Short mmCIF file of C-alpha atoms in Angstrom, two decimals:
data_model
loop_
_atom_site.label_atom_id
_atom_site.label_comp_id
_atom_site.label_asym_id
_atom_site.label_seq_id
_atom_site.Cartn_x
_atom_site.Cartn_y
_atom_site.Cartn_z
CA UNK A 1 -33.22 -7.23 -20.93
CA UNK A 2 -34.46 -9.80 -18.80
CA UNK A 3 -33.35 -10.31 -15.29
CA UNK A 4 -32.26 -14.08 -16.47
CA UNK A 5 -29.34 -12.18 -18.94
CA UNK A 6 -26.27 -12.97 -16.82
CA UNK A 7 -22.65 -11.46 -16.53
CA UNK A 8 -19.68 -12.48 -14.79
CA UNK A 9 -17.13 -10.09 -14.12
CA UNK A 10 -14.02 -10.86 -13.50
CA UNK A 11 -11.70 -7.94 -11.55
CA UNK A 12 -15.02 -6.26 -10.38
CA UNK A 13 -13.23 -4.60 -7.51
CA UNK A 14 -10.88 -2.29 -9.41
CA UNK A 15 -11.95 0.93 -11.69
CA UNK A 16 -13.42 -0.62 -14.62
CA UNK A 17 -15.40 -3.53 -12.62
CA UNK A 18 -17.30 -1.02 -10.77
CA UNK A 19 -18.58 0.76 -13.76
CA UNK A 20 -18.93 -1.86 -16.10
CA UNK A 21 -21.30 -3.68 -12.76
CA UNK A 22 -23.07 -0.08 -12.83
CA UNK A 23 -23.89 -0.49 -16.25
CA UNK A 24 -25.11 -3.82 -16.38
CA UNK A 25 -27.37 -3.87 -13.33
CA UNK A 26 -28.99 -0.67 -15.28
CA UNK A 27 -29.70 -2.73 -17.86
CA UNK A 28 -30.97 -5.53 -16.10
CA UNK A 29 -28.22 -8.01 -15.73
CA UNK A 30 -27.78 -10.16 -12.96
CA UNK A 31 -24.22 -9.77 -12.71
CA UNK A 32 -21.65 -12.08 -10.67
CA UNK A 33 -18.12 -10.94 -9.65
CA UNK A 34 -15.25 -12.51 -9.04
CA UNK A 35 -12.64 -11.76 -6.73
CA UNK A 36 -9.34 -13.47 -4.95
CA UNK A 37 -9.32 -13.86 -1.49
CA UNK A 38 -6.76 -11.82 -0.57
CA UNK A 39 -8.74 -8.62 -2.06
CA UNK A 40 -9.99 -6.31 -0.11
CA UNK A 41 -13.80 -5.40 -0.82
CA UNK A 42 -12.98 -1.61 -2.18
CA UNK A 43 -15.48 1.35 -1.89
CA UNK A 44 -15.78 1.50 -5.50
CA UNK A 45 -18.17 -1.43 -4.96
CA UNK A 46 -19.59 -0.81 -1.53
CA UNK A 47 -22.39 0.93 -2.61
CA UNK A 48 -23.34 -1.71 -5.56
CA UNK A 49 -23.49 -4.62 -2.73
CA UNK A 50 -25.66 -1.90 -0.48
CA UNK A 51 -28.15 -1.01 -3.12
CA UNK A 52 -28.34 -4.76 -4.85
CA UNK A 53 -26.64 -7.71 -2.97
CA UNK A 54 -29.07 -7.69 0.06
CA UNK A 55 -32.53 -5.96 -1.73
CA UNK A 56 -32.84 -8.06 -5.12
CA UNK A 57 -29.84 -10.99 -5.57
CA UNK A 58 -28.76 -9.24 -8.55
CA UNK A 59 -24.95 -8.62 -8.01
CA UNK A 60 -23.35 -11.91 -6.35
CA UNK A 61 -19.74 -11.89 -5.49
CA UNK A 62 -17.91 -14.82 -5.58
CA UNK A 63 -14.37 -16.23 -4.92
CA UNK A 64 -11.86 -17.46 -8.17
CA UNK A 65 -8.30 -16.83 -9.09
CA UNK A 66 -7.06 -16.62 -12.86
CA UNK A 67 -3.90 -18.67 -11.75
CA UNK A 68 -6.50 -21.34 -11.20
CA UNK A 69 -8.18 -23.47 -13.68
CA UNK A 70 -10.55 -25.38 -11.64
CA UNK A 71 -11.43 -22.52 -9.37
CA UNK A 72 -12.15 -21.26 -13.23
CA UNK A 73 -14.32 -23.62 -14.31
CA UNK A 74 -16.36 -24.47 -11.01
CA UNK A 75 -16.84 -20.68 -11.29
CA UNK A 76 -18.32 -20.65 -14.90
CA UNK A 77 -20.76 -23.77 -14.27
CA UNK A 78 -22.02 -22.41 -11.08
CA UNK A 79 -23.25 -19.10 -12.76
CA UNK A 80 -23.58 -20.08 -16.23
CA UNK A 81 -23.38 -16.70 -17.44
CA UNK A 82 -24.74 -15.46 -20.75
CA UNK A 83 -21.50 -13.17 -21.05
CA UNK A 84 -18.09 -12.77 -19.40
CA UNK A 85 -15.72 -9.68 -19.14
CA UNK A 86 -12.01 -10.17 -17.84
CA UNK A 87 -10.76 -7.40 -16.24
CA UNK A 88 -8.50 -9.63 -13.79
CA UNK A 89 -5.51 -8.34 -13.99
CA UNK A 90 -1.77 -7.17 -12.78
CA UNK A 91 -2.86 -4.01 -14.51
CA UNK A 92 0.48 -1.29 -13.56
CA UNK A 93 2.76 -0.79 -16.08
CA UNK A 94 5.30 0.22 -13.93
CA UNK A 95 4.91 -2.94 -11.07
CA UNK A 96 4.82 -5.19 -14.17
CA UNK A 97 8.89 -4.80 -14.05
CA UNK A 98 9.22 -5.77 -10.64
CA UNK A 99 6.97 -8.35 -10.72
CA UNK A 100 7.15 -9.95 -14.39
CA UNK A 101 6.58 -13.34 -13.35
CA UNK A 102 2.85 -12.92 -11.52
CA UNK A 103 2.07 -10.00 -13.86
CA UNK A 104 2.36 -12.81 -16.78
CA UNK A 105 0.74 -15.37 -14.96
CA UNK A 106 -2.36 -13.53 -14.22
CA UNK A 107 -2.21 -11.13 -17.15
CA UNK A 108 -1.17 -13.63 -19.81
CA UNK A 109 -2.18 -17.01 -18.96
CA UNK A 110 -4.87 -16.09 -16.58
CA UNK A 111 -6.67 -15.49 -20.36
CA UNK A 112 -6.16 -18.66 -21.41
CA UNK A 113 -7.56 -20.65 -18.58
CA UNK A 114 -10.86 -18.66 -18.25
CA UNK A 115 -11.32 -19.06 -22.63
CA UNK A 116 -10.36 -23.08 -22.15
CA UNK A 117 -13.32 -22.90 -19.17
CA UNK A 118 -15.53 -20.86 -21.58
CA UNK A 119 -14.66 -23.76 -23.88
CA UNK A 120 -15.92 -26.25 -22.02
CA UNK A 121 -18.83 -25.00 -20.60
CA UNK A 122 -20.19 -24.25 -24.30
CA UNK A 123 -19.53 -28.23 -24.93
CA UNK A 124 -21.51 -29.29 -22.07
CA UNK A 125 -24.21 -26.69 -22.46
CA UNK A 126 -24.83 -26.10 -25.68
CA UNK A 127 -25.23 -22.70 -24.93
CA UNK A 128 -22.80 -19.65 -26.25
CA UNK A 129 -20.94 -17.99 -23.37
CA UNK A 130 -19.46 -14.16 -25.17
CA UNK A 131 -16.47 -13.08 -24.17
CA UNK A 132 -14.93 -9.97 -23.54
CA UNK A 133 -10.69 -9.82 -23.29
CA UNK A 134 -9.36 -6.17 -21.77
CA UNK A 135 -5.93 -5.86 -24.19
CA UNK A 136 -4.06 -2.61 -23.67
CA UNK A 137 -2.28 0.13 -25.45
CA UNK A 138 0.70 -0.86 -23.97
CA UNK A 139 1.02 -3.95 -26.54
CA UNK A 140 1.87 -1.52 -29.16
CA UNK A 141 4.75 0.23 -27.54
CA UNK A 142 7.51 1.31 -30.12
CA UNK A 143 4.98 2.33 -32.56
CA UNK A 144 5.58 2.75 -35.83
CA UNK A 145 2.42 5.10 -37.14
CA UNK A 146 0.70 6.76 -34.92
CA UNK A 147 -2.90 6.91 -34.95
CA UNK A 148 -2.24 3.51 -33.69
CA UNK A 149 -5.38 1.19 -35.01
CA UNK A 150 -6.36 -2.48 -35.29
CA UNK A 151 -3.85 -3.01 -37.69
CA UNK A 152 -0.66 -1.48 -36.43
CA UNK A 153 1.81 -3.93 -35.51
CA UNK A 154 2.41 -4.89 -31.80
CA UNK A 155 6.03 -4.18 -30.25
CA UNK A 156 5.06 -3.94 -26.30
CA UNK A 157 8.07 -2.08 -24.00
CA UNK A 158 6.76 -3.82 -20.88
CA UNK A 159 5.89 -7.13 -19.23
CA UNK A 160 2.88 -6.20 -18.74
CA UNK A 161 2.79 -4.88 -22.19
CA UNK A 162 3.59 -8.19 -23.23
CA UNK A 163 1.76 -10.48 -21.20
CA UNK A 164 -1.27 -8.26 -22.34
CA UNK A 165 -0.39 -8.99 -26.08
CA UNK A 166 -0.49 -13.39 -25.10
CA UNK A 167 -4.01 -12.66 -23.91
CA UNK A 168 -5.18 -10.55 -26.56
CA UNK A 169 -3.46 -13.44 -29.07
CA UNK A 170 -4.97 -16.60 -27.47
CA UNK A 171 -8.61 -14.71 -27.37
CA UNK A 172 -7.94 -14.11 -31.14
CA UNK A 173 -6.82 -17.78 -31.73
CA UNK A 174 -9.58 -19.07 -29.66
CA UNK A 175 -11.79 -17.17 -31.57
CA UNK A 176 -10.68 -18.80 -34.65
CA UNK A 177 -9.69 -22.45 -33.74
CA UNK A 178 -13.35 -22.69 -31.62
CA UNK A 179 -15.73 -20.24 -32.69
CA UNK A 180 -15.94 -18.75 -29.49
CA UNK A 181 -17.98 -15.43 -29.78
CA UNK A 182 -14.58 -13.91 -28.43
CA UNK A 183 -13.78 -10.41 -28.65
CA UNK A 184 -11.34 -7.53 -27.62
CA UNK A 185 -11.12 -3.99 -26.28
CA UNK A 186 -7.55 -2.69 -26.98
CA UNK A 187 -8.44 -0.10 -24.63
CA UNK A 188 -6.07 3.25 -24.53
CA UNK A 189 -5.89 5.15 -21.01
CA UNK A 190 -8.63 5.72 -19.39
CA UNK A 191 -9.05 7.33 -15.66
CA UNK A 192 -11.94 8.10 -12.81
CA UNK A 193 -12.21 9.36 -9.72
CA UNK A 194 -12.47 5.46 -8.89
CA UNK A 195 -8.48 4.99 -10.57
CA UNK A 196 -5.73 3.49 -8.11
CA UNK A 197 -3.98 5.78 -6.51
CA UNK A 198 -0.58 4.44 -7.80
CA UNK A 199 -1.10 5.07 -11.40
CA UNK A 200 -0.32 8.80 -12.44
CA UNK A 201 -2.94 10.71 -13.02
CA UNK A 202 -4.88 9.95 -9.79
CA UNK A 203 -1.10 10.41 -8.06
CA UNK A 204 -1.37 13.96 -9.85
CA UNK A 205 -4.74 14.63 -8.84
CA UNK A 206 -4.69 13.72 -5.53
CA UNK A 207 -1.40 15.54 -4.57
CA UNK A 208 -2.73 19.15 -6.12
CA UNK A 209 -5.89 18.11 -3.86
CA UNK A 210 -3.91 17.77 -0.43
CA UNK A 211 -1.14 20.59 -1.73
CA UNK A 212 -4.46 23.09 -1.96
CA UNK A 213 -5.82 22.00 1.86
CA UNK A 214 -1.73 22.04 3.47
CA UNK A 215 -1.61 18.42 3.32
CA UNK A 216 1.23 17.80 1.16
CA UNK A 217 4.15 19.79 -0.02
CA UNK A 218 5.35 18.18 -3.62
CA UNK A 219 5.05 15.11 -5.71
CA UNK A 220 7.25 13.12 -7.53
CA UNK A 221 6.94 12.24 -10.69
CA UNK A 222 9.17 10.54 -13.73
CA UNK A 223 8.95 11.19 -17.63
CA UNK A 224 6.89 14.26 -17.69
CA UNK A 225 7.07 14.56 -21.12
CA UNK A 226 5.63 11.01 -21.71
CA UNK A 227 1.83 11.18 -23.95
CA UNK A 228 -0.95 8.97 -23.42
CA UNK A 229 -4.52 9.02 -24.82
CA UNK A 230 -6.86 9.54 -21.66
CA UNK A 231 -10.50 8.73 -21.43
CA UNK A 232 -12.82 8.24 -19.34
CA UNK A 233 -13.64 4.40 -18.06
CA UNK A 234 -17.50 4.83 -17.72
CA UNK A 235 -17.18 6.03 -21.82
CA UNK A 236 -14.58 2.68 -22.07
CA UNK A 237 -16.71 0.28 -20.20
CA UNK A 238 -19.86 1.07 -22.57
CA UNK A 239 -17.75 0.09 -25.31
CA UNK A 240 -16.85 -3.08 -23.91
CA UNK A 241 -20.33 -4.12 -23.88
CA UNK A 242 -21.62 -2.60 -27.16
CA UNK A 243 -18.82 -5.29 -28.22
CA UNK A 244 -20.49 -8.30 -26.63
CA UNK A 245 -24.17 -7.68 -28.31
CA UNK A 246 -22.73 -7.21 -32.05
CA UNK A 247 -23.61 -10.38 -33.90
CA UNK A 248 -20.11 -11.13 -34.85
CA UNK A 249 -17.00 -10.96 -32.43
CA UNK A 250 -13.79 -8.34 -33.29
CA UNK A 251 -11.19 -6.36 -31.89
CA UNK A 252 -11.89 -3.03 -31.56
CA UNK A 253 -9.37 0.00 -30.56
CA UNK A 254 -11.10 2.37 -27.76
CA UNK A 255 -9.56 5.88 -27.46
CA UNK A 256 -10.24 9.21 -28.16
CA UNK A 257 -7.47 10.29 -30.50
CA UNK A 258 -6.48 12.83 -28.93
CA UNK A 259 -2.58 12.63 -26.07
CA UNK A 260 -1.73 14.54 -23.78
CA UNK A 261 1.62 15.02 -21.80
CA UNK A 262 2.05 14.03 -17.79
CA UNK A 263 3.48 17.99 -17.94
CA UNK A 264 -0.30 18.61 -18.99
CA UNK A 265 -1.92 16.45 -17.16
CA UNK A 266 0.07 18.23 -14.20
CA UNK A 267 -0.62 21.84 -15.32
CA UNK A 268 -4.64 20.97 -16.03
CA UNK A 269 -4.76 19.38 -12.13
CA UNK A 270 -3.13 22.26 -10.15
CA UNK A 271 -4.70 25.17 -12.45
CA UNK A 272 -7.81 23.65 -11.36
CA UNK A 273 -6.92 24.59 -7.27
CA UNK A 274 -5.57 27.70 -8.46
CA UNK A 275 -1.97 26.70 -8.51
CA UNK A 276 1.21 26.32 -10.16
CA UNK A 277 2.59 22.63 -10.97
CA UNK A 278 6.16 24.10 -11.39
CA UNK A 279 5.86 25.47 -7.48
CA UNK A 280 4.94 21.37 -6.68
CA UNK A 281 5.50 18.99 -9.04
CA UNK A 282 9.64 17.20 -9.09
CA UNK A 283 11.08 14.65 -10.71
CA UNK A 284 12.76 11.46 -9.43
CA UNK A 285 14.33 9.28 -11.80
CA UNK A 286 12.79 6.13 -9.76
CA UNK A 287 9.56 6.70 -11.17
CA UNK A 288 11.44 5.93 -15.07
CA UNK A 289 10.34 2.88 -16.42
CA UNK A 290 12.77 0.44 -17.44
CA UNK A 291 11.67 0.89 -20.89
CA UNK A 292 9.21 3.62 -21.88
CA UNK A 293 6.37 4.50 -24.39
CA UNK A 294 6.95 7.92 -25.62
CA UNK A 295 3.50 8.30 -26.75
CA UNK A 296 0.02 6.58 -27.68
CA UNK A 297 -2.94 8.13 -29.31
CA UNK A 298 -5.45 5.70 -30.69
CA UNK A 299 -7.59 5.50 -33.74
CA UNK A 300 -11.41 4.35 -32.53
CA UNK A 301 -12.76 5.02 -36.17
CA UNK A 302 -13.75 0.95 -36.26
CA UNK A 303 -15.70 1.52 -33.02
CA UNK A 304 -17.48 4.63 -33.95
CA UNK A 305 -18.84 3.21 -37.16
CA UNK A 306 -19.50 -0.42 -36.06
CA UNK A 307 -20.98 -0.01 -32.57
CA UNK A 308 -21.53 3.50 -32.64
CA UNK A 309 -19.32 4.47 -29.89
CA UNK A 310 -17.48 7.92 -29.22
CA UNK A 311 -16.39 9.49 -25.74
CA UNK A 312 -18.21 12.16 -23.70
CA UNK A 313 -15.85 13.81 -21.81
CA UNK A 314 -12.57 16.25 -22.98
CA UNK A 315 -9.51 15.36 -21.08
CA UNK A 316 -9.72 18.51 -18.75
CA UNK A 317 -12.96 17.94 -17.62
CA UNK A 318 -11.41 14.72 -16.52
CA UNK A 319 -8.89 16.24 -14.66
CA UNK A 320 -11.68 18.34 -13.38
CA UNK A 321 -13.83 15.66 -11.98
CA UNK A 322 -10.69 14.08 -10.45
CA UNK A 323 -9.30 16.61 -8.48
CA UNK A 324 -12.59 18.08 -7.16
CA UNK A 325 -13.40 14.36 -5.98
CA UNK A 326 -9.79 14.03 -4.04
CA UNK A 327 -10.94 18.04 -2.54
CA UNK A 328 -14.23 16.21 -1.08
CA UNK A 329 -12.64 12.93 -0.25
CA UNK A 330 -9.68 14.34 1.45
CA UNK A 331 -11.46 17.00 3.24
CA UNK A 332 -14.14 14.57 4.39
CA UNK A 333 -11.01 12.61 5.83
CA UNK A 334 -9.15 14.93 7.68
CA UNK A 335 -11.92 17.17 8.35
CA UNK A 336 -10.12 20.36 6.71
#
């Protein structure tokens, strides 16, 4: 891979932008990455910027916004990138409710704008820009077969849920209508150390962390009986661009077939410090969705055969690698 093969990234600040920038500068990529102005430069990144930014001008950040076309297409003719990943998103299920308007605008037609740039550019250039769209679990919600698969019908249970299923759509039909090398990851679950601290399983792993060292007494939880398929996003983020160097573009489901409970999930984080969740762990009827997904567990039989994919890492040793992170990172912090 030459150091001429060049990524943009958009969302390169949150969990799967660091990885996925990881993975590309270790294969040679010069990768660009686009935040909004308002973000804050996270730690997840820090080191990236350290190790490339200043050294060898092979990770660039630069300013965009998906509710803006031009900022959009300036973007995509400054860099003129060889392949582009969106991972800009309002990406909590949970927010999505209380903010359905932005989480659509970003989410939904944020998609559109960056695939009519992509559009473009191609016209102008000549050259093929591939495309990588982040869809979601969530669009199937209510499902009606589980393994849920390529084919199983979308019935989202969310705005985000939805707004996911209009960008996963329009990257189809742009696909299509244009021949855009356009593909999608309809990505199940999948956590980090590096995962926001409002979604639920770094909200689990974090409070049996600071429980253990006397930081914290209990956490609050909703639907503990609710099952999701949980990976890991350095396994995901491979995936996304084993998708981008097949000849042909496709949609490809990326789980590992197997759910687990939030009651698990609990159980696996506070066995890990040596305690019990029942002592800690209450629940608060706030923390219900609106709507909720009972359960998701995904089929990734396409991926495994076409790009050769399959995940590395069981769901406890997940949980493992999460809590003992929060230990270190919470002890460095209060020095306990």
């Amino acid at each position: 891979m030459s150091l001429s093969h060049r990524a943009l990234i958009t969302g390169i600040t949150g969990q799967d932008g660091s990885y996925l920038a990881e993975l590309l500068l270790s294969k040679g990529y010069e990768v660009h990455g686009m935040l909004r102005r308002t973000s804050n430069l996270s730690s997840r990144i820090h080191g990236l910027l350290d190790r490339h930014n200043d050294s060898d001008g092979r990770l660039e950040l630069h300013y965009g916004d998906m509710a803006d076309t031009m900022s959009l297409v300036r973007l995509l003719r400054n860099i003129q990138p060889h392949e582009v990943y969106n991972l800009a998103a309002q990406s909590h299920v949970r927010i999505s409710f209380e903010q359905p308007d932005y989480t659509s605008e970003i989410s939904g037609l944020g998609v559109l704008r960056i695939l009519e740039a992509i559009r473009e550019l191609q016209q102008q250039s000549g050259n093929e820009v591939r495309f990588y769209q982040a869809s979601s679990s969530e669009m199937f919600g209510n499902v009606p077969e589980t393994p849920q698969r390529e084919t199983t019908p979308f019935a989202p249970r969310s705005p985000y849920g939805v707004a996911k299923l209009y960008g996963h759509w329009i990257t189809v039909n742009y696909r299509e209508s244009y021949g855009l090398h356009a593909s999608s990851g309809i990505l199940f679950n999948h956590e980090s150390p590096r995962r926001g601290e409002n979604f639920v399983t770094r909200k689990v792993t974090q409070a049996a962390a600071r429980i253990k060292l006397g930081l914290q007494e209990k956490v609050l939880l909703g639907n503990l009986e609710s099952k999701r398929d949980w990976g890991f996003a350095g396994d995901f983020v491979y995936a996304m661009w084993l998708m981008l160097q097949q000849d042909k573009p496709a949609d490809y489901v990326i789980a590992t077939g197997v759910s687990h409970s939030v009651r698990e999930l609990c159980k696996y984080a506070f066995d890990y410090v040596g305690l019990d969740y029942r002592d800690y762990v209450e629940y608060d009827i706030q923390f219900e969705r609106p709507a909720e997904v009972d359960a998701l567990a995904g089929d990734a039989t396409k991926a495994q055969e076409t790009l050769g994919w399959k995940p590395t890492l069981r769901f406890q040793d997940l949980i493992a690698m999460m809590v003992e992170s929060d230990l270190k990172n919470t002890r460095n912090q209060y020095n306990v």
